[in-house]
Amino acid sequence: MTGENGPVENDDLRPLLTDRGQALLAELRDFAPGEELALATRLRKEHPAELVSAAFGQARLRQRARAKFGADADLMYFTPNGVEQSTRREVAEWRARRFADLGVKRLADLCCGIGGDVLALARAGVEVLAVDKDPAACAATAANAAALGLADRVEVRCADVADVDVAGFDAVFTDPARRTSRGRVFDPEAYAPPLSWAVEAGRRTPVGALKVAPGIPHEAVPADAEAEWVSDHGDVKEAVLWFGTRAERPHRATLLPQRASLTGGDLPDPPAGPVGRYLYEPDGAVIRAHLVAEVAQQVNGRLIDPKIAYVTSDELVDTPYAHGFELTDVLPFHIKRLKALLRERGVGTVVIKKRGMAITPEELRRQLKPAGPNTVTVILSRTDHGPLMMLGRPVTGPAAAVQAAGASM
């Protein structure tokens, strides 16, 4: 493994790159935790104990990383922090495609970690300078690029990102560390490097981007940035501040894996009104991006409460940005009444959603004690007219597809 400053090495990783280390990793690919003691005892008779220990550690990390990297994880190298903090493959590929579509050919990835974004960028045809001050992370990035056949597009440099000259690059991507030994960091200026530094780095090249926590306050977003919130399978994963995109609208919500992107941020809040036949639950990225008004416009809808992100309409509109429910009952919230309704209808499976109410789904389910063959979705919400309970079934979105598949079996 080489970089601009010479070999990129790490004492824990180097033995695993030997033929013996590779053979051990291949043998441990699918080992189960219950097999570890007996397997380790046998392997230590054939290999040095230190190598066996390193191979088990890496094999465990690879198994954990499959959720993020799929089959690539079995070829990659990880650090414990790298597994936790790296960008999952689908998200990194989306960002890499955006960079490529913006004409980026050479990019400096500052704080590259184990190289999740580096790999996606290289696969998209971008030449990448990968920088991190952690030698273990740099070694993993170099090894990962080599293992996946991308080394010719990746240069790894173990250095402080503040010392990197990005002149001549088309873009900079910065992923500041948002965790310390004491846990998650919430103050953007306590990131490493701080948000203000990363913003300036993003402005030094024609295109720039930096990853931030999805809970970043909107007032902390620079006026010249396009802010994008990304969710994957319904879970909000991150926010990214983009520079140089010439975006006409300041906010973007991107939903993966469908790669649907909603832009906006300049519509007034929709009015609130009575609950109609359909209720729409916007994706978390849409809510974080303050694009609920755009969804309401799509479905010709209104809010059920000025401060609650539930949209209602008398029209059924299939939108990727919200899950739709057809309502059968809209009633004031009352646990005994709800329990009676479920018993009358033979409901044994209750999907509970709620906003603006203190009761938890688990607590409510214990009180309801549902029993029967049928399924219903119960949506609870605070409103200006008191708390409501709304009963129905999903008609758009993944939940509706699952229900339809079950009904056809």
Coordinates of C-alpha atoms in Angstrom, one line a residue:
M1 CA 0.0 0.0 0.0
T2 CA 1.5 3.3 -1.0
G3 CA 0.6 7.0 -0.6
E4 CA 2.2 10.3 -1.4
N5 CA 4.4 10.1 1.7
G6 CA 5.5 6.5 1.2
P7 CA 4.0 3.2 2.4
V8 CA 0.7 3.3 4.3
E9 CA 1.0 0.7 6.9
N10 CA -0.5 -0.4 10.2
D11 CA 0.8 -3.1 12.4
D12 CA -2.6 -4.6 13.1
L13 CA -3.5 -4.8 9.4
R14 CA -0.3 -5.7 7.7
P15 CA -0.2 -9.4 8.8
L16 CA -3.7 -9.9 7.4
L17 CA -2.5 -8.9 3.9
T18 CA -0.1 -11.9 3.7
D19 CA -1.1 -15.2 2.1
R20 CA -1.4 -16.7 5.5
G21 CA -3.6 -13.9 6.7
Q22 CA -5.8 -14.0 3.7
A23 CA -6.3 -17.8 4.1
L24 CA -7.4 -17.2 7.7
L25 CA -9.8 -14.5 6.8
A26 CA -11.3 -16.7 4.1
E27 CA -11.8 -19.5 6.7
L28 CA -13.4 -17.2 9.2
R29 CA -15.8 -15.6 6.7
D30 CA -19.0 -17.1 8.1
F31 CA -18.0 -18.3 11.5
A32 CA -20.6 -18.2 14.2
P33 CA -19.9 -16.6 17.7
G34 CA -20.6 -19.9 19.4
E35 CA -17.8 -21.6 17.3
E36 CA -15.1 -19.0 18.2
L37 CA -13.5 -20.7 21.1
A38 CA -13.1 -24.1 19.5
L39 CA -12.1 -22.6 16.2
A40 CA -9.5 -20.3 17.8
T41 CA -8.0 -23.2 19.7
R42 CA -7.6 -25.2 16.5
L43 CA -6.2 -22.3 14.5
R44 CA -3.6 -21.3 17.1
K45 CA -2.0 -24.8 16.6
E46 CA -1.4 -23.9 13.0
H47 CA -0.8 -20.1 13.1
P48 CA 0.7 -17.5 15.4
A49 CA -1.7 -16.5 18.2
E50 CA -1.4 -12.8 17.3
L51 CA -2.4 -13.4 13.7
V52 CA -5.4 -15.6 14.7
S53 CA -6.5 -12.8 17.1
A54 CA -6.2 -10.2 14.4
A55 CA -8.1 -12.3 11.9
F56 CA -10.9 -13.0 14.3
G57 CA -11.2 -9.2 15.0
Q58 CA -11.3 -8.3 11.4
A59 CA -13.8 -11.1 10.6
R60 CA -16.1 -9.8 13.3
L61 CA -15.9 -6.3 11.8
R62 CA -16.6 -7.6 8.3
Q63 CA -19.7 -9.4 9.5
R64 CA -21.0 -6.2 11.2
A65 CA -20.2 -4.2 8.1
R66 CA -22.3 -6.3 5.7
A67 CA -25.3 -4.3 6.7
K68 CA -23.6 -1.2 5.2
F69 CA -21.4 -2.6 2.4
G70 CA -23.1 -5.8 1.3
A71 CA -20.8 -8.4 -0.3
D72 CA -18.0 -5.8 -0.5
A73 CA -17.6 -6.1 3.3
D74 CA -16.0 -9.6 2.9
L75 CA -13.2 -8.1 0.9
M76 CA -12.7 -5.0 2.9
Y77 CA -10.7 -4.0 6.0
F78 CA -12.2 -2.1 9.0
T79 CA -11.4 -0.4 12.2
P80 CA -14.1 -0.5 15.0
N81 CA -14.7 3.2 14.6
G82 CA -14.8 2.8 10.8
V83 CA -17.6 0.3 10.9
E84 CA -19.7 2.6 13.1
Q85 CA -19.0 5.9 11.4
S86 CA -18.5 5.0 7.7
T87 CA -21.1 5.9 5.1
R88 CA -23.2 3.0 4.0
R89 CA -22.7 2.0 0.4
E90 CA -26.1 3.2 -1.0
V91 CA -25.7 6.7 0.5
A92 CA -22.1 7.0 -0.7
E93 CA -23.0 5.9 -4.2
W94 CA -25.8 8.5 -4.4
R95 CA -23.3 11.3 -3.3
A96 CA -20.6 10.0 -5.7
R97 CA -23.1 10.2 -8.6
R98 CA -24.0 13.8 -7.7
F99 CA -20.4 14.7 -7.7
A100 CA -19.8 13.0 -11.1
D101 CA -23.0 14.7 -12.6
L102 CA -21.6 18.0 -11.5
G103 CA -18.5 17.4 -13.6
V104 CA -16.1 16.5 -10.8
K105 CA -13.0 14.5 -12.0
R106 CA -10.6 15.1 -9.1
L107 CA -11.7 15.3 -5.5
A108 CA -10.0 15.6 -2.1
D109 CA -11.8 13.5 0.5
L110 CA -10.8 15.0 3.9
C111 CA -11.4 12.8 6.9
C112 CA -11.8 9.7 4.7
G113 CA -12.0 7.2 7.5
I114 CA -11.9 3.6 6.1
G115 CA -12.9 4.9 2.7
G116 CA -16.6 4.2 2.2
D117 CA -17.0 7.4 0.2
V118 CA -13.6 7.0 -1.5
L119 CA -14.7 3.7 -3.0
A120 CA -18.0 5.0 -4.3
L121 CA -16.3 8.0 -5.8
A122 CA -13.6 5.9 -7.5
R123 CA -16.3 3.6 -8.9
A124 CA -18.0 6.7 -10.3
G125 CA -14.9 7.5 -12.2
V126 CA -13.5 10.2 -9.9
E127 CA -9.8 10.4 -9.0
V128 CA -9.6 10.7 -5.2
L129 CA -7.1 12.0 -2.7
A130 CA -8.0 10.3 0.5
V131 CA -6.8 12.1 3.7
D132 CA -7.0 11.1 7.3
K133 CA -4.7 11.6 10.3
D134 CA -5.4 8.1 11.7
P135 CA -2.8 5.6 10.4
A136 CA -5.2 2.7 10.9
A137 CA -7.9 4.4 8.8
C138 CA -5.4 5.3 6.1
A139 CA -4.2 1.7 6.0
A140 CA -7.7 0.4 5.7
T141 CA -8.6 2.9 2.9
A142 CA -5.5 1.9 0.9
A143 CA -6.2 -1.8 1.4
N144 CA -9.9 -1.4 0.5
A145 CA -9.1 0.4 -2.7
A146 CA -6.6 -2.4 -3.7
A147 CA -9.0 -5.2 -2.7
L148 CA -11.8 -3.8 -4.9
G149 CA -9.6 -3.0 -7.9
L150 CA -9.7 0.8 -7.4
A151 CA -6.2 1.6 -6.4
D152 CA -5.3 3.3 -9.6
R153 CA -7.9 6.1 -8.8
V154 CA -7.1 6.5 -5.2
E155 CA -4.1 8.2 -3.5
V156 CA -4.0 7.9 0.3
R157 CA -2.3 10.5 2.4
C158 CA -1.9 10.2 6.2
A159 CA -1.9 13.9 7.3
D160 CA -3.8 16.6 9.1
V161 CA -6.5 17.8 6.7
A162 CA -5.7 21.4 7.7
D163 CA -2.3 20.9 6.0
V164 CA -3.7 19.7 2.6
D165 CA -3.6 22.1 -0.3
V166 CA -6.7 21.5 -2.4
A167 CA -5.7 23.8 -5.3
G168 CA -6.3 22.1 -8.6
F169 CA -9.0 19.8 -7.3
D170 CA -12.6 20.0 -8.7
A171 CA -14.2 19.3 -5.4
V172 CA -13.7 18.8 -1.7
F173 CA -15.7 16.5 0.5
T174 CA -15.3 16.7 4.3
D175 CA -16.7 14.3 6.8
P176 CA -15.8 15.8 10.2
A177 CA -15.7 13.5 13.2
R178 CA -18.8 13.9 15.3
R179 CA -17.9 11.5 18.1
T180 CA -15.3 11.6 20.9
S181 CA -14.5 9.0 23.5
R182 CA -17.3 10.6 25.5
G183 CA -19.9 10.1 22.8
R184 CA -21.7 12.0 20.1
V185 CA -20.9 15.7 19.6
F186 CA -23.9 18.0 19.1
D187 CA -22.1 21.4 18.8
P188 CA -21.0 21.7 15.1
E189 CA -18.0 23.8 16.2
A190 CA -16.9 20.9 18.3
Y191 CA -16.6 18.7 15.3
A192 CA -13.1 17.7 14.2
P193 CA -12.5 19.7 12.1
P194 CA -15.0 22.4 13.2
L195 CA -18.0 23.1 10.9
S196 CA -16.8 26.6 10.1
W197 CA -13.5 25.2 8.8
A198 CA -15.2 22.5 6.8
V199 CA -17.5 25.2 5.3
E200 CA -14.6 27.2 4.1
A201 CA -12.9 24.1 2.7
G202 CA -16.0 23.4 0.7
R203 CA -15.8 26.9 -0.8
R204 CA -12.2 26.6 -2.0
T205 CA -13.0 24.4 -5.0
P206 CA -15.7 24.7 -7.7
V207 CA -17.8 22.1 -5.9
G208 CA -17.8 21.3 -2.2
A209 CA -19.7 19.1 0.2
L210 CA -19.6 18.3 3.9
K211 CA -21.5 15.8 6.0
V212 CA -23.2 16.9 9.1
A213 CA -25.6 15.4 11.6
P214 CA -29.2 15.3 10.3
G215 CA -30.4 17.3 13.3
I216 CA -28.4 20.3 12.3
P217 CA -30.5 23.5 13.0
H218 CA -31.6 25.2 9.8
E219 CA -30.2 28.5 11.1
A220 CA -26.7 26.9 11.1
V221 CA -26.9 26.2 7.3
P222 CA -24.9 28.8 5.4
A223 CA -27.0 31.0 3.1
D224 CA -24.9 29.9 0.0
A225 CA -25.3 26.2 0.7
E226 CA -27.8 23.6 -0.6
A227 CA -28.8 21.5 2.3
E228 CA -29.7 17.8 1.6
W229 CA -31.1 15.3 4.0
V230 CA -30.8 11.7 3.0
S231 CA -32.9 8.7 4.3
D232 CA -32.3 5.1 3.5
H233 CA -35.2 2.7 3.8
G234 CA -37.1 5.3 5.8
D235 CA -34.3 6.0 8.3
V236 CA -32.7 9.5 8.1
K237 CA -28.9 8.9 7.9
E238 CA -27.3 12.2 7.3
A239 CA -27.4 15.7 6.1
V240 CA -25.0 17.2 3.5
L241 CA -24.2 20.9 2.9
W242 CA -23.3 21.4 -0.8
F243 CA -21.5 24.4 -2.4
G244 CA -21.3 25.2 -6.0
T245 CA -24.4 23.2 -7.2
R246 CA -26.2 26.4 -8.3
A247 CA -29.3 24.9 -6.8
E248 CA -32.5 26.9 -7.5
R249 CA -34.0 25.8 -4.2
P250 CA -32.2 25.7 -0.9
H251 CA -33.4 22.3 0.5
R252 CA -33.4 18.8 -0.8
A253 CA -34.7 15.5 0.6
T254 CA -33.4 12.3 -1.0
L255 CA -34.9 8.9 -0.4
L256 CA -32.9 5.8 -1.0
P257 CA -32.9 3.2 -2.4
Q258 CA -35.5 4.6 -4.8
R259 CA -33.3 7.7 -5.5
A260 CA -36.2 10.1 -5.3
S261 CA -35.2 13.7 -4.6
L262 CA -37.6 16.5 -3.6
T263 CA -36.4 20.1 -3.7
G264 CA -37.9 23.2 -2.2
G265 CA -37.8 25.1 1.0
D266 CA -39.6 28.3 -0.3
L267 CA -43.2 27.4 0.1
P268 CA -45.3 28.8 3.0
D269 CA -46.6 26.4 5.6
P270 CA -49.8 24.7 4.4
P271 CA -53.0 25.5 6.3
A272 CA -54.5 23.1 8.9
G273 CA -58.0 21.6 8.5
P274 CA -60.2 18.7 9.1
V275 CA -59.0 15.1 8.6
G276 CA -60.0 13.8 5.2
R277 CA -60.2 10.3 3.8
Y278 CA -56.5 9.9 3.4
L279 CA -53.6 10.6 5.7
Y280 CA -50.0 11.1 4.5
E281 CA -46.9 10.5 6.7
P282 CA -43.9 12.3 5.1
D283 CA -40.5 10.6 5.1
G284 CA -38.2 11.7 7.8
A285 CA -35.8 13.4 5.4
V286 CA -38.8 15.4 4.0
I287 CA -39.6 16.5 7.5
R288 CA -36.0 17.4 8.4
A289 CA -35.7 19.4 5.2
H290 CA -38.8 21.4 6.0
L291 CA -40.5 20.1 2.8
V292 CA -43.8 19.0 4.2
A293 CA -45.5 21.9 2.4
E294 CA -44.2 20.5 -0.9
V295 CA -45.8 17.1 -0.1
A296 CA -49.0 18.8 0.8
Q297 CA -49.0 20.6 -2.5
Q298 CA -48.4 17.3 -4.3
V299 CA -51.4 15.6 -2.7
N300 CA -53.6 18.7 -2.7
G301 CA -53.7 18.4 1.1
R302 CA -53.5 20.3 4.4
L303 CA -52.1 19.7 7.8
I304 CA -54.2 18.2 10.6
D305 CA -52.4 20.5 13.1
P306 CA -50.1 23.5 12.4
K307 CA -47.2 21.9 14.3
I308 CA -47.7 18.2 13.4
A309 CA -46.2 16.7 10.2
Y310 CA -49.2 14.7 9.1
V311 CA -50.9 15.8 5.9
T312 CA -54.5 14.9 5.1
S313 CA -56.4 15.0 1.8
D314 CA -59.6 13.7 0.2
E315 CA -57.5 12.5 -2.8
L316 CA -55.3 9.4 -3.1
V317 CA -52.0 10.4 -4.7
D318 CA -49.1 8.0 -5.0
T319 CA -46.0 9.9 -3.9
P320 CA -42.6 8.5 -3.0
Y321 CA -42.2 11.2 -0.3
A322 CA -44.9 10.0 2.1
H323 CA -46.7 6.9 3.2
G324 CA -50.4 7.1 2.5
F325 CA -53.2 5.6 4.7
E326 CA -56.9 5.3 3.9
L327 CA -58.8 6.1 7.1
T328 CA -61.9 4.2 8.3
D329 CA -62.3 6.0 11.7
V330 CA -61.3 9.4 13.0
L331 CA -62.2 9.7 16.7
P332 CA -61.2 11.5 19.9
F333 CA -58.4 9.5 21.5
H334 CA -59.9 7.1 24.1
I335 CA -58.1 3.9 25.0
K336 CA -61.2 2.0 26.1
R337 CA -63.1 3.0 22.9
L338 CA -60.1 1.9 20.8
K339 CA -59.8 -1.4 22.6
A340 CA -63.5 -2.1 22.0
L341 CA -63.2 -1.3 18.3
L342 CA -60.3 -3.6 17.9
R343 CA -62.1 -6.4 19.7
E344 CA -65.2 -5.9 17.6
R345 CA -63.1 -6.2 14.3
G346 CA -61.0 -9.1 15.4
V347 CA -57.7 -7.1 15.2
G348 CA -54.7 -8.9 16.5
T349 CA -51.9 -7.0 14.8
V350 CA -51.8 -3.2 15.5
V351 CA -49.3 -0.9 13.8
I352 CA -49.1 2.2 16.0
K353 CA -47.8 5.5 14.8
K354 CA -48.0 8.7 16.8
R355 CA -46.9 12.4 16.9
G356 CA -47.2 15.0 19.6
M357 CA -48.5 12.5 22.2
A358 CA -46.6 11.2 25.3
I359 CA -47.9 7.6 25.2
T360 CA -45.5 5.1 23.6
P361 CA -46.6 2.5 21.1
E362 CA -45.3 -0.3 23.4
E363 CA -47.3 1.1 26.4
L364 CA -50.5 1.4 24.3
R365 CA -50.2 -2.1 22.8
R366 CA -49.9 -3.6 26.3
Q367 CA -53.2 -1.8 27.3
L368 CA -55.0 -2.8 24.1
K369 CA -54.1 -6.5 24.3
P370 CA -55.1 -7.1 20.6
A371 CA -56.2 -10.6 19.5
G372 CA -57.6 -11.8 16.2
P373 CA -56.6 -12.5 12.6
N374 CA -56.9 -8.9 11.2
T375 CA -54.5 -6.0 11.0
V376 CA -55.0 -2.2 11.4
T377 CA -52.9 0.9 11.6
V378 CA -53.6 3.2 14.4
I379 CA -52.3 6.8 14.1
L380 CA -52.4 9.1 17.1
S381 CA -51.9 12.8 16.9
R382 CA -52.2 15.9 18.9
T383 CA -54.4 18.6 17.2
D384 CA -55.8 22.0 18.2
H385 CA -59.1 20.2 18.9
G386 CA -57.6 17.6 21.2
P387 CA -55.8 14.3 20.6
L388 CA -57.1 12.1 17.8
M389 CA -57.0 8.4 17.0
M390 CA -57.2 7.5 13.3
L391 CA -57.7 3.9 12.1
G392 CA -56.9 2.7 8.6
R393 CA -54.7 0.8 6.3
P394 CA -51.6 1.7 4.2
V395 CA -52.4 2.4 0.5
T396 CA -49.1 3.9 -0.7
G397 CA -45.5 3.3 0.2
P398 CA -43.6 0.2 1.3
A399 CA -46.1 -0.8 4.0
A400 CA -48.9 -1.0 1.4
A401 CA -46.8 -3.2 -0.8
V402 CA -46.1 -5.6 2.0
Q403 CA -49.7 -5.7 2.9
A404 CA -50.8 -6.4 -0.7
A405 CA -48.2 -9.1 -1.0
G406 CA -49.5 -10.8 2.1
A407 CA -53.1 -10.6 0.9
S408 CA -52.2 -12.3 -2.4
M409 CA -50.6 -15.3 -0.7

